[in-house]
Coordinates of N, CA and C in Angstrom, one line a residue:
V146 N 118.5 20.7 66.6 CA 118.6 19.3 67.0 C 118.4 18.4 65.8
V147 N 117.4 18.7 65.0 CA 117.1 17.8 63.8 C 118.3 17.8 62.8
H148 N 118.9 19.0 62.6 CA 120.0 19.1 61.7 C 121.2 18.3 62.2
V149 N 121.4 18.4 63.5 CA 122.6 17.6 64.1 C 122.3 16.1 63.9
L150 N 121.1 15.7 64.2 CA 120.8 14.2 64.0 C 121.0 13.8 62.6
A151 N 120.5 14.7 61.7 CA 120.6 14.4 60.2 C 122.0 14.3 59.8
S152 N 122.9 15.2 60.3 CA 124.3 15.2 60.0 C 125.0 13.9 60.5
K153 N 124.4 13.3 61.5 CA 125.0 12.0 62.0 C 124.4 10.8 61.3
G154 N 123.6 11.0 60.3 CA 123.1 9.9 59.5 C 121.7 9.4 60.0
V155 N 121.1 10.1 61.0 CA 119.8 9.7 61.5 C 118.7 10.1 60.5
N156 N 117.9 9.2 60.1 CA 116.8 9.5 59.2 C 115.6 10.0 60.0
V157 N 115.4 11.3 60.0 CA 114.3 11.9 60.8 C 113.0 11.9 60.0
V158 N 112.0 11.3 60.5 CA 110.7 11.2 59.8 C 109.7 12.0 60.6
P159 N 109.1 13.0 59.9 CA 108.1 13.8 60.6 C 106.8 13.0 60.9
F160 N 106.2 13.3 62.0 CA 104.9 12.6 62.3 C 104.1 13.6 63.1
K161 N 102.8 13.3 63.2 CA 101.9 14.2 63.9 C 101.2 13.4 65.0
L162 N 101.1 14.0 66.2 CA 100.4 13.4 67.3 C 99.0 14.1 67.3
N163 N 98.0 13.3 67.2 CA 96.6 13.8 67.2 C 96.0 13.8 68.6
Y164 N 96.5 14.6 69.5 CA 96.0 14.7 70.8 C 94.9 15.8 70.9
S165 N 93.8 15.5 71.6 CA 92.9 16.6 71.8 C 93.3 17.4 73.0
V166 N 92.7 18.5 73.2 CA 93.0 19.4 74.4 C 92.7 18.6 75.7
E167 N 91.6 17.9 75.7 CA 91.3 17.2 76.9 C 92.3 16.1 77.3
S168 N 92.8 15.4 76.3 CA 93.8 14.3 76.6 C 95.1 14.9 77.0
V169 N 95.5 16.1 76.5 CA 96.7 16.7 76.9 C 96.6 17.2 78.3
Q170 N 95.4 17.8 78.7 CA 95.2 18.2 80.0 C 95.2 17.0 81.0
S171 N 94.6 15.9 80.6 CA 94.6 14.7 81.5 C 96.1 14.2 81.7
I172 N 96.9 14.2 80.6 CA 98.3 13.8 80.8 C 99.0 14.7 81.7
L173 N 98.8 16.0 81.5 CA 99.5 17.0 82.4 C 99.1 16.8 83.9
N174 N 97.8 16.6 84.1 CA 97.3 16.4 85.4 C 97.9 15.2 86.1
I175 N 97.9 14.1 85.4 CA 98.5 12.9 85.9 C 100.0 13.1 86.2
T176 N 100.7 13.8 85.3 CA 102.1 14.1 85.5 C 102.3 14.9 86.7
M177 N 101.5 15.9 86.9 CA 101.6 16.8 88.1 C 101.3 16.1 89.4
D178 N 100.3 15.2 89.3 CA 100.0 14.4 90.5 C 101.2 13.5 90.9
V179 N 101.8 12.8 89.9 CA 102.9 12.0 90.2 C 104.1 12.8 90.8
D180 N 104.3 13.9 90.2 CA 105.4 14.8 90.7 C 105.1 15.2 92.1
M181 N 103.9 15.6 92.4 CA 103.5 16.1 93.7 C 103.6 15.0 94.7
L182 N 103.1 13.9 94.4 CA 103.1 12.8 95.4 C 104.6 12.3 95.7
S183 N 105.4 12.2 94.7 CA 106.7 11.8 94.9 C 107.5 12.7 95.9
H184 N 107.1 14.0 95.8 CA 107.7 15.0 96.8 C 107.1 14.9 98.2
F185 N 105.8 14.6 98.3 CA 105.1 14.6 99.6 C 104.8 13.2 100.1
D186 N 105.4 12.2 99.5 CA 105.1 10.8 99.9 C 105.5 10.5 101.4
E187 N 106.7 10.9 101.8 CA 107.1 10.7 103.2 C 106.1 11.4 104.2
W188 N 105.8 12.6 103.8 CA 104.9 13.5 104.6 C 103.5 12.8 104.8
Q189 N 103.0 12.2 103.7 CA 101.7 11.6 103.7 C 101.8 10.3 104.5
R190 N 102.8 9.5 104.3 CA 102.9 8.2 105.0 C 103.1 8.3 106.5
A191 N 103.7 9.5 106.9 CA 103.9 9.8 108.3 C 102.6 10.3 108.9
R192 N 101.5 10.4 108.1 CA 100.2 10.9 108.5 C 100.2 12.4 108.9
D193 N 101.2 13.1 108.4 CA 101.3 14.5 108.7 C 100.2 15.3 107.9
D194 N 99.6 14.6 106.9 CA 98.6 15.3 106.1 C 97.4 15.6 107.0
K195 N 97.2 14.9 108.1 CA 96.1 15.2 109.1 C 96.3 16.6 109.7
K196 N 97.5 17.0 109.8 CA 97.8 18.3 110.4 C 97.7 19.5 109.5
Y197 N 97.5 19.2 108.2 CA 97.4 20.2 107.2 C 96.2 21.2 107.4
E198 N 96.4 22.4 107.1 CA 95.4 23.4 107.5 C 94.1 23.3 106.6
A199 N 94.2 22.6 105.5 CA 93.0 22.4 104.6 C 92.9 20.9 104.3
P200 N 92.6 20.1 105.2 CA 92.6 18.6 105.0 C 91.7 18.1 104.0
D201 N 90.7 18.9 103.5 CA 89.8 18.4 102.5 C 90.3 18.7 101.1
E202 N 91.5 19.2 100.9 CA 91.9 19.6 99.6 C 93.1 18.7 99.1
W203 N 94.3 19.0 99.4 CA 95.4 18.3 98.8 C 95.6 16.9 99.3
P204 N 95.4 16.5 100.5 CA 95.5 15.1 100.8 C 94.7 14.1 100.0
V205 N 93.6 14.6 99.5 CA 92.7 13.7 98.7 C 93.5 13.5 97.3
E206 N 94.0 14.6 96.8 CA 94.8 14.4 95.5 C 96.0 13.5 95.7
L207 N 96.7 13.7 96.9 CA 97.8 12.9 97.1 C 97.5 11.4 97.3
R208 N 96.4 11.1 97.9 CA 96.0 9.7 98.1 C 95.6 9.1 96.7
R209 N 95.0 9.9 95.9 CA 94.6 9.4 94.6 C 95.8 9.1 93.7
A210 N 96.8 10.0 93.8 CA 98.0 9.8 93.0 C 98.8 8.6 93.5
R211 N 98.6 8.1 94.7 CA 99.3 7.0 95.3 C 99.0 5.7 94.5
L212 N 98.0 5.7 93.7 CA 97.6 4.5 92.9 C 98.4 4.5 91.6
I213 N 99.2 5.5 91.3 CA 100.0 5.5 90.1 C 101.4 4.9 90.4
P214 N 101.8 3.9 89.7 CA 103.0 3.2 90.0 C 104.3 4.1 89.7
A215 N 104.1 5.1 88.9 CA 105.2 6.0 88.5 C 105.8 6.7 89.7
V216 N 105.0 6.9 90.8 CA 105.5 7.5 92.0 C 106.6 6.7 92.6
D217 N 106.4 5.4 92.7 CA 107.4 4.5 93.2 C 108.7 4.5 92.3
Y218 N 108.4 4.6 91.0 CA 109.5 4.6 90.1 C 110.4 5.8 90.2
L219 N 109.8 7.0 90.4 CA 110.5 8.2 90.6 C 111.3 8.3 91.9
Q220 N 110.9 7.6 92.9 CA 111.6 7.6 94.2 C 112.7 6.6 94.1

């Protein structure tokens, strides 16, 4: 990809992202929460999460992810 961009005249400048393991894990967790909620949003809004066999687990995660505006963006 870099060679193709360079052949088209793009000046590719290397850079380093100084992320810690904890910050990468946090980013991945938020990303997974958003993806999960965008999939289960209708299910949760219909209150079908009350029928779930383990109501003390995933519905809490889904409600917390509801605060992330990216869910509405993905839908």
